[in-house]
Each structure stands twice: as structure tokens, then as C-alpha cells.
Amino acid sequence: IGRPGDDRARRGRRSMPRLAAAACAMLVAILLLVPMLATTRYRTGPGESRTVVLADGSRVDLSGDTELRVRILPWHRGAELVRGEAYFDIRHERSRMFRVASGTTSVRVLGTAFNVDRQSPTRTAVVVYRGAVEVGVAGEADLVLHKGDGARVVDGQVTAQPRIAASAPEWKSGWFEASDVPLAVLIGKVQRYSARPILLEDRGLQALPISGRFHISDTDRALQAVEAAYQVDVAYGKDAIAIRPAGGPGNP
């Protein structure tokens, strides 16, 4: 005949796996919940710029029509550029590297100042103004950039860009230097300053290579420069601006 103490011991041993499973489930829930609670979103509208100071003392300048999600944890620092463009001045911490994601592009910060421009879902440009960063795709480092270096990531391919001498991103003064970039990229940058949608009505225009220096914060001036240099017409409507091939249907 078993003794009462033996029954209690057996019940205790049987309950231990359940308690361990419950503790593991609670730990997983905490690990999933804490990053969600620690994520901060910053947004700007068209024509609006904003400077934010992060919890770790780093500073970020947001261009127009930009969304940034930032996560600062005791063991991790990172940000996701959902859309738009941002200039990062990251405080160096050896124990917590800072990473920026822009689509599939990954930027690992080594304590520096740099600019990330998400030009489309599959196209990102990175320029370093101080220090160094690693640029890659899906977390794999492909290229190390130092002061004055730039890189472009298009459809998962990382390529180095010509060195620059500027001390700050040109978008801060409302300009963009284009060198054989698709018209869709230029229009996307102008759109960050325009309250009205800018529509490329012919899909063939999206990939039209554009070069030159454009005053993107002045919508009319930028589009007039495009119209003067390329075979396009710009039609200004009350609710939208349309760009069409010159002489096409619906053009004067």
C-alpha cells in the first residue's frame, strides 16, 4: 500500500514537465512582446522634415514622406526604413551594433554618419559621410563603405558608386544629383515634397534614364527641368500632376 507522501511526490514529478513547458511559453511570449513594445515609429508627410533623437542618443533626420521604425533594446539596436530617406548619426556602442534595414538591403553600422535612400521596394542607395558601414543583402555583408563612399542595391545586387565630396546629403538643401537613374526614382524623390500625386501615365517612362541636378523640393521647377530636357509633357491638374510622352494622346 502506497503512502500519502509517495502519491504527492509522484504528482509533483508529473507536474514538473507542465510547469517547465508553461515557463518556456511565458519566456517566448516575453521575448516576442518586448521588441513589439520597444518599437517606435516616426513619420513625415510630403514636404515635411523632422529630426529625432533615439533612446541611445543617436540622431536621425527624416526627409519628406518617410517612415522609420526603430527598436532599441538592451541587447540590440536597429531600424527599418519603410519608405523615404533618412540621415543617420549613430552613437558608437561596441556591445550593441546598429543595423538599418531597407527592403532586402542591410546596413551594419560601425559608429558613423550615413544616408539611406529607399528609392523603390527593390532599390536602395547608401552614402557614408563619417566612419564606415557594411552594406549587404539579407544580412550578408557584401561591401564596406568609408567616408565619401556610396553603394546602390538594385534587385539584390550591390554595386559601388562614385565617391562624393559633400559633407551632408543634398536632400537637406532640397537637391538631387541624378546620374542615369530611372525617371521613376527622380519622380519618387520629387513626390516627397509634393502634396499632389505625380503620375507617370506611360509605363515606358518609368525606366527612362535621367541625369542632372534637380531642385526636388520645388516641384514645379524640378518637373519643368525634366520637361525641358526630355521628351515628356507635364500636365498640372487640380488633384494630380501627370507626366506623359511628348506629343502623346491627351497632350496639347
mmCIF file of C-alpha atoms in Angstrom:
data_model
loop_
_atom_site.group_PDB
_atom_site.id
_atom_site.type_symbol
_atom_site.label_atom_id
_atom_site.label_comp_id
_atom_site.label_asym_id
_atom_site.label_seq_id
_atom_site.Cartn_x
_atom_site.Cartn_y
_atom_site.Cartn_z
ATOM 1 C CA ILE A 1 0.000 0.000 0.000
ATOM 2 C CA GLY A 2 1.432 3.323 -1.043
ATOM 3 C CA ARG A 3 1.892 6.064 1.461
ATOM 4 C CA PRO A 4 0.329 9.566 1.016
ATOM 5 C CA GLY A 5 3.761 11.123 0.748
ATOM 6 C CA ASP A 6 4.631 8.861 -2.175
ATOM 7 C CA ASP A 7 1.482 9.960 -4.052
ATOM 8 C CA ARG A 8 2.332 13.602 -3.548
ATOM 9 C CA ALA A 9 5.865 13.051 -4.814
ATOM 10 C CA ARG A 10 4.603 11.262 -7.931
ATOM 11 C CA ARG A 11 2.105 14.054 -8.620
ATOM 12 C CA GLY A 12 4.872 16.617 -8.189
ATOM 13 C CA ARG A 13 7.130 14.801 -10.632
ATOM 14 C CA ARG A 14 4.295 14.568 -13.186
ATOM 15 C CA SER A 15 3.579 18.302 -12.913
ATOM 16 C CA MET A 16 7.185 19.369 -13.458
ATOM 17 C CA PRO A 17 7.124 18.971 -17.287
ATOM 18 C CA ARG A 18 3.918 21.010 -17.432
ATOM 19 C CA LEU A 19 5.449 23.751 -15.309
ATOM 20 C CA ALA A 20 8.596 23.759 -17.446
ATOM 21 C CA ALA A 21 6.517 23.999 -20.632
ATOM 22 C CA ALA A 22 4.496 26.873 -19.176
ATOM 23 C CA ALA A 23 7.685 28.691 -18.176
ATOM 24 C CA CYS A 24 9.131 28.240 -21.674
ATOM 25 C CA ALA A 25 5.913 29.518 -23.245
ATOM 26 C CA MET A 26 5.973 32.565 -20.982
ATOM 27 C CA LEU A 27 9.618 33.256 -21.865
ATOM 28 C CA VAL A 28 8.874 33.034 -25.594
ATOM 29 C CA ALA A 29 5.912 35.380 -25.169
ATOM 30 C CA ILE A 30 8.095 37.899 -23.340
ATOM 31 C CA LEU A 31 10.821 37.709 -25.993
ATOM 32 C CA LEU A 32 8.221 38.309 -28.708
ATOM 33 C CA LEU A 33 6.330 41.016 -26.853
ATOM 34 C CA VAL A 34 9.243 43.143 -25.637
ATOM 35 C CA PRO A 35 10.517 44.023 -29.159
ATOM 36 C CA MET A 36 6.962 44.935 -30.208
ATOM 37 C CA LEU A 37 6.576 47.262 -27.235
ATOM 38 C CA ALA A 38 10.038 48.738 -27.842
ATOM 39 C CA THR A 39 9.368 49.637 -31.500
ATOM 40 C CA THR A 40 8.887 53.360 -32.139
ATOM 41 C CA ARG A 41 7.534 54.706 -35.421
ATOM 42 C CA TYR A 42 8.477 58.060 -36.891
ATOM 43 C CA ARG A 43 6.692 59.535 -39.909
ATOM 44 C CA THR A 44 6.800 62.677 -42.027
ATOM 45 C CA GLY A 45 4.334 63.904 -44.633
ATOM 46 C CA PRO A 46 5.124 65.314 -48.092
ATOM 47 C CA GLY A 47 7.258 68.439 -47.787
ATOM 48 C CA GLU A 48 7.898 67.827 -44.088
ATOM 49 C CA SER A 49 11.270 67.067 -42.483
ATOM 50 C CA ARG A 50 11.957 66.001 -38.927
ATOM 51 C CA THR A 51 14.888 65.349 -36.611
ATOM 52 C CA VAL A 52 14.528 62.721 -33.884
ATOM 53 C CA VAL A 53 16.867 61.695 -31.066
ATOM 54 C CA LEU A 54 16.726 57.971 -30.317
ATOM 55 C CA ALA A 55 16.809 56.365 -26.886
ATOM 56 C CA ASP A 56 20.527 55.592 -27.261
ATOM 57 C CA GLY A 57 21.410 59.208 -28.107
ATOM 58 C CA SER A 58 21.699 58.655 -31.862
ATOM 59 C CA ARG A 59 20.128 61.244 -34.174
ATOM 60 C CA VAL A 60 18.107 60.711 -37.346
ATOM 61 C CA ASP A 61 16.981 63.347 -39.867
ATOM 62 C CA LEU A 62 13.909 62.289 -41.863
ATOM 63 C CA SER A 63 13.165 63.557 -45.360
ATOM 64 C CA GLY A 64 9.624 64.147 -46.633
ATOM 65 C CA ASP A 65 7.084 61.309 -46.885
ATOM 66 C CA THR A 66 9.300 58.995 -44.828
ATOM 67 C CA GLU A 67 8.500 56.249 -42.334
ATOM 68 C CA LEU A 68 11.076 54.767 -39.970
ATOM 69 C CA ARG A 69 10.627 52.052 -37.354
ATOM 70 C CA VAL A 70 13.234 51.987 -34.587
ATOM 71 C CA ARG A 71 13.885 49.310 -31.991
ATOM 72 C CA ILE A 72 16.298 49.979 -29.107
ATOM 73 C CA LEU A 73 16.756 47.055 -26.715
ATOM 74 C CA PRO A 74 19.419 46.244 -24.104
ATOM 75 C CA TRP A 75 20.921 43.670 -26.477
ATOM 76 C CA HIS A 76 20.056 45.139 -29.883
ATOM 77 C CA ARG A 77 19.695 48.408 -31.817
ATOM 78 C CA GLY A 78 18.088 48.611 -35.223
ATOM 79 C CA ALA A 79 15.802 50.470 -37.593
ATOM 80 C CA GLU A 80 13.707 49.712 -40.667
ATOM 81 C CA LEU A 81 13.299 52.347 -43.366
ATOM 82 C CA VAL A 82 9.802 51.531 -44.581
ATOM 83 C CA ARG A 83 9.824 54.292 -47.172
ATOM 84 C CA GLY A 84 11.574 57.569 -47.911
ATOM 85 C CA GLU A 85 15.038 58.761 -46.944
ATOM 86 C CA ALA A 86 16.900 59.329 -43.684
ATOM 87 C CA TYR A 87 20.285 60.575 -42.496
ATOM 88 C CA PHE A 88 21.646 58.655 -39.501
ATOM 89 C CA ASP A 89 24.215 59.904 -36.986
ATOM 90 C CA ILE A 90 24.697 56.814 -34.838
ATOM 91 C CA ARG A 91 26.291 56.783 -31.410
ATOM 92 C CA HIS A 92 29.033 54.174 -31.262
ATOM 93 C CA GLU A 93 28.498 51.248 -28.886
ATOM 94 C CA ARG A 94 30.810 48.285 -29.278
ATOM 95 C CA SER A 95 28.459 45.907 -27.463
ATOM 96 C CA ARG A 96 25.360 46.883 -29.496
ATOM 97 C CA MET A 97 25.866 47.266 -33.217
ATOM 98 C CA PHE A 98 23.207 49.298 -35.021
ATOM 99 C CA ARG A 99 21.575 47.819 -38.143
ATOM 100 C CA VAL A 100 19.315 49.515 -40.682
ATOM 101 C CA ALA A 101 17.056 47.506 -42.991
ATOM 102 C CA SER A 102 15.649 48.937 -46.228
ATOM 103 C CA GLY A 103 13.764 46.207 -48.035
ATOM 104 C CA THR A 104 16.284 43.395 -48.539
ATOM 105 C CA THR A 105 19.189 45.817 -48.038
ATOM 106 C CA SER A 106 21.022 45.571 -44.714
ATOM 107 C CA VAL A 107 23.346 48.275 -43.375
ATOM 108 C CA ARG A 108 25.532 47.359 -40.395
ATOM 109 C CA VAL A 109 26.784 50.466 -38.660
ATOM 110 C CA LEU A 110 30.285 50.697 -37.252
ATOM 111 C CA GLY A 111 29.675 54.060 -35.499
ATOM 112 C CA THR A 112 29.151 56.645 -38.178
ATOM 113 C CA ALA A 113 27.010 59.137 -40.098
ATOM 114 C CA PHE A 114 25.379 57.942 -43.299
ATOM 115 C CA ASN A 115 22.326 58.344 -45.528
ATOM 116 C CA VAL A 116 19.864 55.667 -46.656
ATOM 117 C CA ASP A 117 17.501 56.371 -49.555
ATOM 118 C CA ARG A 118 14.802 53.773 -50.225
ATOM 119 C CA GLN A 119 14.066 54.687 -53.831
ATOM 120 C CA SER A 120 11.711 51.766 -54.504
ATOM 121 C CA PRO A 121 10.834 48.416 -52.895
ATOM 122 C CA THR A 122 13.870 46.835 -54.618
ATOM 123 C CA ARG A 123 16.234 49.806 -54.873
ATOM 124 C CA THR A 124 18.224 51.494 -52.064
ATOM 125 C CA ALA A 125 21.142 53.945 -52.121
ATOM 126 C CA VAL A 126 23.611 54.343 -49.235
ATOM 127 C CA VAL A 127 26.235 57.094 -48.771
ATOM 128 C CA VAL A 128 28.687 57.408 -45.860
ATOM 129 C CA TYR A 129 29.684 60.838 -44.504
ATOM 130 C CA ARG A 130 31.719 59.717 -41.472
ATOM 131 C CA GLY A 131 33.089 56.402 -40.263
ATOM 132 C CA ALA A 132 32.167 53.158 -42.007
ATOM 133 C CA VAL A 133 29.269 50.777 -42.648
ATOM 134 C CA GLU A 134 28.800 47.314 -44.120
ATOM 135 C CA VAL A 135 26.187 47.056 -46.868
ATOM 136 C CA GLY A 136 24.684 43.761 -47.940
ATOM 137 C CA VAL A 137 21.535 41.841 -48.749
ATOM 138 C CA ALA A 138 19.571 39.646 -46.332
ATOM 139 C CA GLY A 139 22.060 40.296 -43.544
ATOM 140 C CA GLU A 140 25.139 39.231 -45.526
ATOM 141 C CA ALA A 141 27.890 41.871 -45.803
ATOM 142 C CA ASP A 142 28.922 42.492 -49.434
ATOM 143 C CA LEU A 143 30.690 45.852 -49.313
ATOM 144 C CA VAL A 144 32.378 48.023 -46.682
ATOM 145 C CA LEU A 145 31.893 51.759 -47.222
ATOM 146 C CA HIS A 146 34.039 54.512 -45.711
ATOM 147 C CA LYS A 147 33.687 58.296 -45.687
ATOM 148 C CA GLY A 148 32.784 59.518 -49.175
ATOM 149 C CA ASP A 149 31.812 56.055 -50.443
ATOM 150 C CA GLY A 150 28.406 55.156 -51.807
ATOM 151 C CA ALA A 151 26.610 51.983 -52.855
ATOM 152 C CA ARG A 152 23.453 51.131 -54.736
ATOM 153 C CA VAL A 153 21.441 47.963 -54.145
ATOM 154 C CA VAL A 154 19.100 47.058 -57.014
ATOM 155 C CA ASP A 155 17.206 43.761 -57.110
ATOM 156 C CA GLY A 156 19.579 42.241 -54.575
ATOM 157 C CA GLN A 157 22.780 43.313 -56.356
ATOM 158 C CA VAL A 158 25.218 45.623 -54.534
ATOM 159 C CA THR A 159 27.393 47.977 -56.620
ATOM 160 C CA ALA A 160 29.805 50.712 -55.532
ATOM 161 C CA GLN A 161 29.068 54.271 -56.631
ATOM 162 C CA PRO A 162 31.422 57.200 -57.426
ATOM 163 C CA ARG A 163 32.923 58.907 -54.389
ATOM 164 C CA ILE A 164 31.358 62.131 -53.158
ATOM 165 C CA ALA A 165 32.913 65.188 -51.540
ATOM 166 C CA ALA A 166 29.777 66.607 -49.888
ATOM 167 C CA SER A 167 29.640 66.818 -46.102
ATOM 168 C CA ALA A 168 25.867 66.242 -45.883
ATOM 169 C CA PRO A 169 23.096 64.747 -48.045
ATOM 170 C CA GLU A 170 21.858 67.045 -50.803
ATOM 171 C CA TRP A 171 18.229 66.385 -49.925
ATOM 172 C CA LYS A 172 18.732 68.513 -46.812
ATOM 173 C CA SER A 173 19.044 71.525 -49.091
ATOM 174 C CA GLY A 174 16.334 70.264 -51.450
ATOM 175 C CA TRP A 175 18.520 68.952 -54.293
ATOM 176 C CA PHE A 176 19.224 65.636 -56.018
ATOM 177 C CA GLU A 177 22.133 64.819 -58.312
ATOM 178 C CA ALA A 178 20.932 62.176 -60.778
ATOM 179 C CA SER A 179 23.296 60.048 -62.831
ATOM 180 C CA ASP A 180 21.469 57.684 -65.171
ATOM 181 C CA VAL A 181 18.736 56.962 -62.645
ATOM 182 C CA PRO A 182 15.268 55.879 -63.806
ATOM 183 C CA LEU A 183 12.743 58.686 -64.147
ATOM 184 C CA ALA A 184 10.565 56.818 -61.636
ATOM 185 C CA VAL A 185 13.285 57.289 -58.992
ATOM 186 C CA LEU A 186 13.526 61.029 -59.625
ATOM 187 C CA ILE A 187 9.737 61.412 -59.540
ATOM 188 C CA GLY A 188 9.645 59.449 -56.281
ATOM 189 C CA LYS A 189 12.069 61.936 -54.728
ATOM 190 C CA VAL A 190 10.079 64.925 -56.021
ATOM 191 C CA GLN A 191 6.910 63.280 -54.683
ATOM 192 C CA ARG A 192 8.314 63.502 -51.147
ATOM 193 C CA TYR A 193 7.822 67.268 -51.360
ATOM 194 C CA SER A 194 4.586 67.408 -53.366
ATOM 195 C CA ALA A 195 1.120 67.424 -51.818
ATOM 196 C CA ARG A 196 -0.361 66.301 -55.162
ATOM 197 C CA PRO A 197 0.308 62.810 -56.566
ATOM 198 C CA ILE A 198 2.692 62.774 -59.540
ATOM 199 C CA LEU A 199 1.665 60.123 -62.064
ATOM 200 C CA LEU A 200 3.775 58.546 -64.799
ATOM 201 C CA GLU A 201 0.969 57.709 -67.200
ATOM 202 C CA ASP A 202 3.149 55.672 -69.562
ATOM 203 C CA ARG A 203 4.951 52.690 -68.037
ATOM 204 C CA GLY A 204 7.684 53.088 -70.623
ATOM 205 C CA LEU A 205 8.703 56.351 -68.938
ATOM 206 C CA GLN A 206 9.499 54.691 -65.614
ATOM 207 C CA ALA A 207 12.876 53.373 -66.755
ATOM 208 C CA LEU A 208 13.836 56.463 -68.803
ATOM 209 C CA PRO A 209 17.434 57.268 -67.691
ATOM 210 C CA ILE A 210 17.751 60.733 -66.188
ATOM 211 C CA SER A 211 20.885 62.738 -65.404
ATOM 212 C CA GLY A 212 21.307 66.216 -63.985
ATOM 213 C CA ARG A 213 20.884 68.285 -60.857
ATOM 214 C CA PHE A 214 17.260 68.805 -59.817
ATOM 215 C CA HIS A 215 15.677 71.051 -57.187
ATOM 216 C CA ILE A 216 13.396 68.333 -55.839
ATOM 217 C CA SER A 217 11.910 70.447 -53.035
ATOM 218 C CA ASP A 218 10.450 72.782 -55.703
ATOM 219 C CA THR A 219 8.001 70.532 -57.557
ATOM 220 C CA ASP A 220 7.284 72.880 -60.468
ATOM 221 C CA ARG A 221 10.939 73.726 -61.001
ATOM 222 C CA ALA A 222 12.030 70.074 -60.949
ATOM 223 C CA LEU A 223 9.330 68.945 -63.373
ATOM 224 C CA GLN A 224 9.980 71.878 -65.708
ATOM 225 C CA ALA A 225 13.630 70.815 -65.863
ATOM 226 C CA VAL A 226 12.591 67.266 -66.794
ATOM 227 C CA GLU A 227 10.151 68.550 -69.413
ATOM 228 C CA ALA A 228 12.800 70.810 -70.963
ATOM 229 C CA ALA A 229 15.497 68.131 -71.171
ATOM 230 C CA TYR A 230 13.496 65.021 -72.072
ATOM 231 C CA GLN A 231 10.673 64.102 -74.422
ATOM 232 C CA VAL A 232 7.861 64.405 -71.899
ATOM 233 C CA ASP A 233 4.928 66.694 -71.238
ATOM 234 C CA VAL A 234 3.781 67.663 -67.740
ATOM 235 C CA ALA A 235 0.067 68.308 -67.192
ATOM 236 C CA TYR A 236 -0.920 70.065 -63.968
ATOM 237 C CA GLY A 237 -4.367 69.105 -62.709
ATOM 238 C CA LYS A 238 -6.230 70.172 -59.600
ATOM 239 C CA ASP A 239 -5.787 66.838 -57.850
ATOM 240 C CA ALA A 240 -2.738 65.342 -59.584
ATOM 241 C CA ILE A 241 0.198 66.006 -61.896
ATOM 242 C CA ALA A 242 0.545 63.762 -64.949
ATOM 243 C CA ILE A 243 3.718 63.088 -66.939
ATOM 244 C CA ARG A 244 3.245 61.731 -70.464
ATOM 245 C CA PRO A 245 5.348 61.130 -73.567
ATOM 246 C CA ALA A 246 5.660 64.351 -75.565
ATOM 247 C CA GLY A 247 3.013 64.590 -78.275
ATOM 248 C CA GLY A 248 1.100 61.606 -76.940
ATOM 249 C CA PRO A 249 -2.704 61.302 -76.699
ATOM 250 C CA GLY A 250 -4.254 63.884 -74.438
ATOM 251 C CA ASN A 251 -1.306 66.263 -74.748
ATOM 252 C CA PRO A 252 -1.746 69.739 -76.153
#
